[in-house]
CSV table of N, CA, C and O in Angstrom, one decimal:
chain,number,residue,atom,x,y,z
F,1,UNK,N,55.7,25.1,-20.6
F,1,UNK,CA,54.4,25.4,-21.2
F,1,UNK,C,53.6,24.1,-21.5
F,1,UNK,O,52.4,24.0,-21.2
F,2,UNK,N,54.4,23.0,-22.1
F,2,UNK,CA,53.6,21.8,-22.3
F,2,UNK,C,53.1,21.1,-21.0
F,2,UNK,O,52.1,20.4,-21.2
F,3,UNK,N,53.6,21.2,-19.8
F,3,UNK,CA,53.8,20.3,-18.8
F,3,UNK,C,52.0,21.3,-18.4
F,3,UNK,O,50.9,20.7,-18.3
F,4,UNK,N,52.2,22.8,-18.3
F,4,UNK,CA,50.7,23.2,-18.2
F,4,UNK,C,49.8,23.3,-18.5
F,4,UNK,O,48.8,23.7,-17.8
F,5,UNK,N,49.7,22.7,-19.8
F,5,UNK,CA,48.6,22.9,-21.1
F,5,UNK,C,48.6,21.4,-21.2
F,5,UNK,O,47.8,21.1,-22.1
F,6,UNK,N,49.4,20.0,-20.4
F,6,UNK,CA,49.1,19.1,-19.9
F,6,UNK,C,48.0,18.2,-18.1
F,6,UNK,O,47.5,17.2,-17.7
F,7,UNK,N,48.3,19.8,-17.9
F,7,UNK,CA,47.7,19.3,-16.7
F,7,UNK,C,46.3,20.1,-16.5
F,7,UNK,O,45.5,20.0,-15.5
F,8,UNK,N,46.3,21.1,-17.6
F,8,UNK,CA,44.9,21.8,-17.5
F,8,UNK,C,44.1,20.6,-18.2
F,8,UNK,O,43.1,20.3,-17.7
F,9,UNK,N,44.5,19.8,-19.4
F,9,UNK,CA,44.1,19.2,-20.6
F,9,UNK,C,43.4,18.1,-19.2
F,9,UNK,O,42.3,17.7,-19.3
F,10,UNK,N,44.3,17.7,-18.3
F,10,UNK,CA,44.0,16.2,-17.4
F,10,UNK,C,42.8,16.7,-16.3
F,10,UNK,O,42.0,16.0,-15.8
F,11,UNK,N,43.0,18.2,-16.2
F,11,UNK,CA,42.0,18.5,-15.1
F,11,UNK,C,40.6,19.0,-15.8
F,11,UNK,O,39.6,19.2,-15.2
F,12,UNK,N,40.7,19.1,-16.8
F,12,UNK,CA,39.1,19.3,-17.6
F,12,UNK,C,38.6,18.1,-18.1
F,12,UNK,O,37.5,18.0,-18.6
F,13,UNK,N,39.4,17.0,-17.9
F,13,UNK,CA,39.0,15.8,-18.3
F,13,UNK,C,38.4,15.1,-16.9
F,13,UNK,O,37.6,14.2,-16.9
F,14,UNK,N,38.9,15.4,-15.9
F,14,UNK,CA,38.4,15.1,-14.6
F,14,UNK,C,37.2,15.5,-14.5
F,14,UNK,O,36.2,14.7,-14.3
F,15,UNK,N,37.1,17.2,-14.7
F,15,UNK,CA,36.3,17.7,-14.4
F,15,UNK,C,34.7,17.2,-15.4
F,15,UNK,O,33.6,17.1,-14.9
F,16,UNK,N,35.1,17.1,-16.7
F,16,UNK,CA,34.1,16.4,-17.4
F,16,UNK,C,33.6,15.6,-17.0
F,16,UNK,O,32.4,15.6,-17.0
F,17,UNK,N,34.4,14.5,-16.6
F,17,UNK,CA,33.7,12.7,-16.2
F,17,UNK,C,33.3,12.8,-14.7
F,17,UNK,O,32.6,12.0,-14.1
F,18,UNK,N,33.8,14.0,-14.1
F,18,UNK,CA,32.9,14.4,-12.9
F,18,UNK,C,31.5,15.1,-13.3
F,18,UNK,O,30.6,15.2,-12.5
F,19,UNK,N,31.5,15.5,-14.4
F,19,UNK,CA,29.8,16.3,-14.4
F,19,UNK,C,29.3,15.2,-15.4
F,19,UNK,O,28.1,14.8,-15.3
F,20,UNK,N,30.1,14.7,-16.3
F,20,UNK,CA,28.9,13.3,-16.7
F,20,UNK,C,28.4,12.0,-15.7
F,20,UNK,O,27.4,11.3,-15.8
F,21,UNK,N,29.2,12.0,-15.0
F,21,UNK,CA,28.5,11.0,-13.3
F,21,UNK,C,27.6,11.6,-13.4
F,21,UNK,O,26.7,11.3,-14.2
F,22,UNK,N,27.5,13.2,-12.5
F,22,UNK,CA,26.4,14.0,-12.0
F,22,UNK,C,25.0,13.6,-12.7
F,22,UNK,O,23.9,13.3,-12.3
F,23,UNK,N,25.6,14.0,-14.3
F,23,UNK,CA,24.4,14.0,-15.3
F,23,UNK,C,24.0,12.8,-15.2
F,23,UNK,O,22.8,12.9,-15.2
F,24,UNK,N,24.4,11.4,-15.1
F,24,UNK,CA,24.0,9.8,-14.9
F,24,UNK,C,23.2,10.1,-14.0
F,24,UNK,O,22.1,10.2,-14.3
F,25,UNK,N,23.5,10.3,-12.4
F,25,UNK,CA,23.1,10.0,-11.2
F,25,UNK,C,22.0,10.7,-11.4
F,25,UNK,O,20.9,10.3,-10.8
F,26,UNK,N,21.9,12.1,-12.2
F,26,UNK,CA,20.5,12.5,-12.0
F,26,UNK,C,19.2,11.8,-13.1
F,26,UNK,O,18.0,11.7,-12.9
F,27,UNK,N,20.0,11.5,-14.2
F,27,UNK,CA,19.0,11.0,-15.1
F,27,UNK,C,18.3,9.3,-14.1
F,27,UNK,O,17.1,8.9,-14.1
F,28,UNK,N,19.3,8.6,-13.6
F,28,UNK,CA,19.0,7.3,-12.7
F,28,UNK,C,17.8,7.7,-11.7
F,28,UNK,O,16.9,7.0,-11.4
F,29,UNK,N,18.0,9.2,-10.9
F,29,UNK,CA,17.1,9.3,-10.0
F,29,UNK,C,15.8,10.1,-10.5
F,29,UNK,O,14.8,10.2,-9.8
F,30,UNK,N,15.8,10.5,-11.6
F,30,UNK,CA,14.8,10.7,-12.7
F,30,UNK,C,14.1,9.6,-13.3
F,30,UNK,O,13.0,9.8,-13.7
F,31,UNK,N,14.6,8.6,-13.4
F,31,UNK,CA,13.3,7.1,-13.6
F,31,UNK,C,13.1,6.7,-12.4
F,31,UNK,O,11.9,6.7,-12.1
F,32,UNK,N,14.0,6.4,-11.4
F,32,UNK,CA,13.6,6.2,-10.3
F,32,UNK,C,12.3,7.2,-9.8
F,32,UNK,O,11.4,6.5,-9.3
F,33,UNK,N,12.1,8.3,-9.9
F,33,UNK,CA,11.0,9.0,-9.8
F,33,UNK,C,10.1,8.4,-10.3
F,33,UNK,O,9.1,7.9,-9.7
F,34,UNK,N,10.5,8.4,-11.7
F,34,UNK,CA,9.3,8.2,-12.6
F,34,UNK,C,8.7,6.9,-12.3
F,34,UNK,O,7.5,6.7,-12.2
F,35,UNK,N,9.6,5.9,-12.1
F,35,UNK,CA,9.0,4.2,-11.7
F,35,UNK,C,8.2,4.7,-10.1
F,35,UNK,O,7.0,5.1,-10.1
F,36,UNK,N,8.7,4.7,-9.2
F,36,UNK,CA,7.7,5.4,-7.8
F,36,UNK,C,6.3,6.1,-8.1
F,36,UNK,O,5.2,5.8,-7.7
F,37,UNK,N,6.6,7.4,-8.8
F,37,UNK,CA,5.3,7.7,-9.3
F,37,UNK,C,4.4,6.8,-9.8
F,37,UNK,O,3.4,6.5,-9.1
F,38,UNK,N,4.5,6.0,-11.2
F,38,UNK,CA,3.8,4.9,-11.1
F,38,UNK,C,3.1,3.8,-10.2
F,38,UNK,O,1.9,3.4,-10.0
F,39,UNK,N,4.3,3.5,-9.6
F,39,UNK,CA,3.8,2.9,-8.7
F,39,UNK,C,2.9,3.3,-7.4
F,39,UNK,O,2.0,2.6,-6.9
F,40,UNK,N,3.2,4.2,-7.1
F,40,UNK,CA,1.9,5.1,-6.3
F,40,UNK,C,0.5,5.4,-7.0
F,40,UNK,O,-0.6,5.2,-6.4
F,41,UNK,N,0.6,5.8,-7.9
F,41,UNK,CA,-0.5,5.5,-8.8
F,41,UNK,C,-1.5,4.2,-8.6
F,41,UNK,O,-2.7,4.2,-8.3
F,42,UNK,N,-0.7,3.3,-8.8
F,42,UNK,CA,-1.3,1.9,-8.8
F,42,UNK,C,-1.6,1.2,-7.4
F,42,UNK,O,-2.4,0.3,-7.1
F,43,UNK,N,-0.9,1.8,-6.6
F,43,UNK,CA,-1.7,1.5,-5.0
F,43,UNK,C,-2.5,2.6,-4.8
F,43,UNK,O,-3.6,2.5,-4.2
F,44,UNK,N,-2.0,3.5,-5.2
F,44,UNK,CA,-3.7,4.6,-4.9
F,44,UNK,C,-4.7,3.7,-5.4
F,44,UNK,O,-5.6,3.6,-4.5
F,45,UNK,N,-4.9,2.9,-6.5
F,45,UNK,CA,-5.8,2.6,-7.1
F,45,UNK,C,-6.5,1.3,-6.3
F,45,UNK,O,-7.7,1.2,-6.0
F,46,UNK,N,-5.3,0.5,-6.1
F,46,UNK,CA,-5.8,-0.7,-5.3
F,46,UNK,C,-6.7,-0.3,-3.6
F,46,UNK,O,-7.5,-0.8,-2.9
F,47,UNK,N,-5.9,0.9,-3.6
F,47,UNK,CA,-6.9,1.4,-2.1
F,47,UNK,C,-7.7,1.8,-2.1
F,47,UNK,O,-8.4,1.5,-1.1
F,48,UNK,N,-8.3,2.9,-3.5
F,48,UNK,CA,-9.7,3.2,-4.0
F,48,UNK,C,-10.1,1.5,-4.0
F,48,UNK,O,-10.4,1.2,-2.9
F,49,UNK,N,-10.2,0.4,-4.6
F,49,UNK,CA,-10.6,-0.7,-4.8
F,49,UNK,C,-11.2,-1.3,-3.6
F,49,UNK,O,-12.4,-1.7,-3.6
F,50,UNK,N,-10.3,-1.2,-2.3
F,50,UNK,CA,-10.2,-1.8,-1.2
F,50,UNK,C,-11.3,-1.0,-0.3
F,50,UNK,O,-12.2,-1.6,0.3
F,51,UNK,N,-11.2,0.3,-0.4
F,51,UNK,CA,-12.3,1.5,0.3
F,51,UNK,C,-13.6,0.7,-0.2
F,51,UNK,O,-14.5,0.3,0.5
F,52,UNK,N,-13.6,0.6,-2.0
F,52,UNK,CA,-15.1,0.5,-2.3
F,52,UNK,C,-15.9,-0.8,-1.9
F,52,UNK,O,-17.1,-1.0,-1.7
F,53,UNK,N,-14.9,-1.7,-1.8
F,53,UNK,CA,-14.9,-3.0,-1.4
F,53,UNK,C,-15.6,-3.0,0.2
F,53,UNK,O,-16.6,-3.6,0.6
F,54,UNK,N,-15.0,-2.2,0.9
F,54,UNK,CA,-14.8,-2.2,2.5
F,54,UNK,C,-16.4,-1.6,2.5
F,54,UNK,O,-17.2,-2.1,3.3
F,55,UNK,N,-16.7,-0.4,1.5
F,55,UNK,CA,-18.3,0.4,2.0
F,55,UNK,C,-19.5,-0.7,1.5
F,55,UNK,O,-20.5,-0.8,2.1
F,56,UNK,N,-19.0,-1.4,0.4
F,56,UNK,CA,-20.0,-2.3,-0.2
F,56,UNK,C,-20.4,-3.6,0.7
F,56,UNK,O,-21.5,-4.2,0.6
F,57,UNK,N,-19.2,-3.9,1.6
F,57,UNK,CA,-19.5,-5.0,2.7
F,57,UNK,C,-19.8,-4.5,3.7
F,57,UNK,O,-20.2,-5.3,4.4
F,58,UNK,N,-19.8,-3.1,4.3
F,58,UNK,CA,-20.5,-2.6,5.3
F,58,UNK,C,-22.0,-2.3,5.1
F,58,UNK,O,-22.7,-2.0,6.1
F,59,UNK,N,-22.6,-2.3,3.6
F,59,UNK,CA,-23.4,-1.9,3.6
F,59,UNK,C,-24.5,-3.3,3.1
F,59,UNK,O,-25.8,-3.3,3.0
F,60,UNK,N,-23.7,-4.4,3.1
F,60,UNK,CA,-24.3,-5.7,3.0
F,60,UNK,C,-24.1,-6.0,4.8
F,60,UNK,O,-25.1,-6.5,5.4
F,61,UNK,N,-23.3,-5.8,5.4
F,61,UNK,CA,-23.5,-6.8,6.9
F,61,UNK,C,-24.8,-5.4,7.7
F,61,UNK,O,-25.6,-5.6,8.6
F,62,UNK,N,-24.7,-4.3,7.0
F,62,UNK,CA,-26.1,-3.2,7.8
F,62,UNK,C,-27.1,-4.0,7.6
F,62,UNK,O,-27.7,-4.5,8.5
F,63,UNK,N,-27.5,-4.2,6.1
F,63,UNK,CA,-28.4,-5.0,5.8
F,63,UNK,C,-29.1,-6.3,6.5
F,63,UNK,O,-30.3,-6.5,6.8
F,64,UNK,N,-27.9,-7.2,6.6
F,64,UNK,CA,-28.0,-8.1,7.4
F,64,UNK,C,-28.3,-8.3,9.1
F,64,UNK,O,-29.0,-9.1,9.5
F,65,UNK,N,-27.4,-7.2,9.9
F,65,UNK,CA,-27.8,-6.6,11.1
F,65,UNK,C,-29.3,-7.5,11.6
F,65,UNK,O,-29.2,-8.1,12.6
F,66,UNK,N,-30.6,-7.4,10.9
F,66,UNK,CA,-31.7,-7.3,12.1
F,66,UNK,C,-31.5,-9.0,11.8
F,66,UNK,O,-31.3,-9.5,12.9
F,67,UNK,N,-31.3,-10.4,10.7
F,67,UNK,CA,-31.2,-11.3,10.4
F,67,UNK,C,-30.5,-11.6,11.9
F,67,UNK,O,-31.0,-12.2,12.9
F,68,UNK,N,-29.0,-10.8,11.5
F,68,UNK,CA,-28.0,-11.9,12.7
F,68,UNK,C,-28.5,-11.7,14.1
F,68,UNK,O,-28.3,-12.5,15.0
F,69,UNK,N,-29.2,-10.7,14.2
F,69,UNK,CA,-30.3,-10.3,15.5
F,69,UNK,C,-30.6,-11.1,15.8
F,69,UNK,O,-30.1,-11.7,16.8
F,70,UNK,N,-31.6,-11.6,14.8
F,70,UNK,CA,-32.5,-12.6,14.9
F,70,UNK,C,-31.9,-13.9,15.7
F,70,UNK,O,-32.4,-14.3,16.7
F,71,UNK,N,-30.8,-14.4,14.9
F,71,UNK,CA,-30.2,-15.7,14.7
F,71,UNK,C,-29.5,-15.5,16.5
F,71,UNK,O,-29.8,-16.3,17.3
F,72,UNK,N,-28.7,-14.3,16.8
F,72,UNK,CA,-28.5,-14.5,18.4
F,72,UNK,C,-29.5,-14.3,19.4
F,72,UNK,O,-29.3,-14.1,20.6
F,73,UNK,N,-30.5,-14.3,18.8
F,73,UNK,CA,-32.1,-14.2,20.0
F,73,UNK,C,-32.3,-15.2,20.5
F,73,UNK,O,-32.4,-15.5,21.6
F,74,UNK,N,-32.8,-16.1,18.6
F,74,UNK,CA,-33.1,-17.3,18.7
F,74,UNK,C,-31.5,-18.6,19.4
F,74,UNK,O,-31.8,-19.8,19.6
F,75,UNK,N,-30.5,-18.1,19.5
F,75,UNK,CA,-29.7,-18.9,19.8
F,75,UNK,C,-30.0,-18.9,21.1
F,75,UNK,O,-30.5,-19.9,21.5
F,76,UNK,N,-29.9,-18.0,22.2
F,76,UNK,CA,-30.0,-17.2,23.4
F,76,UNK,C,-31.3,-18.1,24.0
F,76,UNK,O,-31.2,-18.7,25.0
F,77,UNK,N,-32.5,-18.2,23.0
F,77,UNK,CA,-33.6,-19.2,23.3
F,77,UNK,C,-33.6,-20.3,23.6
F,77,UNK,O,-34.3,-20.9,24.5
F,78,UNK,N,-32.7,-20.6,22.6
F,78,UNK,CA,-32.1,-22.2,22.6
F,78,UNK,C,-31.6,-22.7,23.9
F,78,UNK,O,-32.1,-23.5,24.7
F,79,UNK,N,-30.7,-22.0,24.0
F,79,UNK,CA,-29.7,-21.9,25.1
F,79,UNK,C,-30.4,-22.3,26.5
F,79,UNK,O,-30.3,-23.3,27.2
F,80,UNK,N,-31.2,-21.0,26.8
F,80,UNK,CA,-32.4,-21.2,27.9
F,80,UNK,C,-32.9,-22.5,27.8
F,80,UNK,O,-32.5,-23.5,28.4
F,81,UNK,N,-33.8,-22.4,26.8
F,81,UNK,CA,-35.0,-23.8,26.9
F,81,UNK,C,-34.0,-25.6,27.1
F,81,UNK,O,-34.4,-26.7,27.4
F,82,UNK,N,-32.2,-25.1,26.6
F,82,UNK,CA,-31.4,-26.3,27.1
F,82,UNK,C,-31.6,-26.7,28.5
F,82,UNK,O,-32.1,-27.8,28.9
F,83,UNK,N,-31.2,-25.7,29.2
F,83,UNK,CA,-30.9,-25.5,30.5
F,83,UNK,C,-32.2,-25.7,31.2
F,83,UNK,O,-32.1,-26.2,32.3
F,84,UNK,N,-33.4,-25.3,30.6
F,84,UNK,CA,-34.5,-25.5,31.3
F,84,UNK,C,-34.5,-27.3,30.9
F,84,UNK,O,-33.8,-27.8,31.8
F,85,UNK,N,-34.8,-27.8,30.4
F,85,UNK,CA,-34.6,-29.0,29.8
F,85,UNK,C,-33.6,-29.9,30.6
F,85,UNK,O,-34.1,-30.6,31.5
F,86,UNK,N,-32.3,-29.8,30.4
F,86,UNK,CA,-31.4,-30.3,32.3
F,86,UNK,C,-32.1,-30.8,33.1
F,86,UNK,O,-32.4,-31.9,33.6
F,87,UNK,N,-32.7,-29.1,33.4
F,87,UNK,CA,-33.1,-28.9,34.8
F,87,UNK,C,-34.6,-30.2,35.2
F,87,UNK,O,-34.6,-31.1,36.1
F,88,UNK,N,-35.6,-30.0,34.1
F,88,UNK,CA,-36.4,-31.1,33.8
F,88,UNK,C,-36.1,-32.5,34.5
F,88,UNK,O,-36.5,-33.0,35.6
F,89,UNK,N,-35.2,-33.0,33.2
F,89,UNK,CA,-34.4,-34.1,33.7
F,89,UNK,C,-34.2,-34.4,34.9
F,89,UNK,O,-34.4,-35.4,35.4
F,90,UNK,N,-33.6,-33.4,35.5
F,90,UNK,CA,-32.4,-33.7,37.1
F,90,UNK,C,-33.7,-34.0,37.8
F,90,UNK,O,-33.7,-34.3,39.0
């Protein structure tokens, strides 16, 4: 009888420190959650940042649009009246 009521005693003690791991491993993958959640959070945030960033500089280079127009017209002009200018010379 002792030898049984020793090895139930050893197998409930197994069985214990087998469900307190379990209970560890899940409380570990329970902050683990919780730290990822956060951190998702905070790149959500930096991407809202980055989006507002990205429409606010699209909506300064629209602006700018007929300027740099300008600036490769007048470059284009340049360019020609070089060439005409050469040609002069030669």
């Amino acid at each position: 009888m002792g030898l049984c009521l020793y090895m139930f005693y050893k197998r409930s003690m197994k069985l214990m420190g087998q469900l307190t791991t379990t209970s560890e491993d899940y409380k570990v993958l329970e902050n683990m959650s919780k730290l990822i959640s956060l951190e998702y959070l905070e790149i959500k945030d930096i991407v809202i940042n980055i989006s507002k960033n990205i429409k606010d500089l699209n909506q300064i280079f629209a602006a700018h649009q007929p300027n740099l127009n300008q600036i490769t017209f007048t470059e284009e002009q340049v360019a020609a009246h070089e060439q005409a200018t050469y040609r002069l010379n030669a």
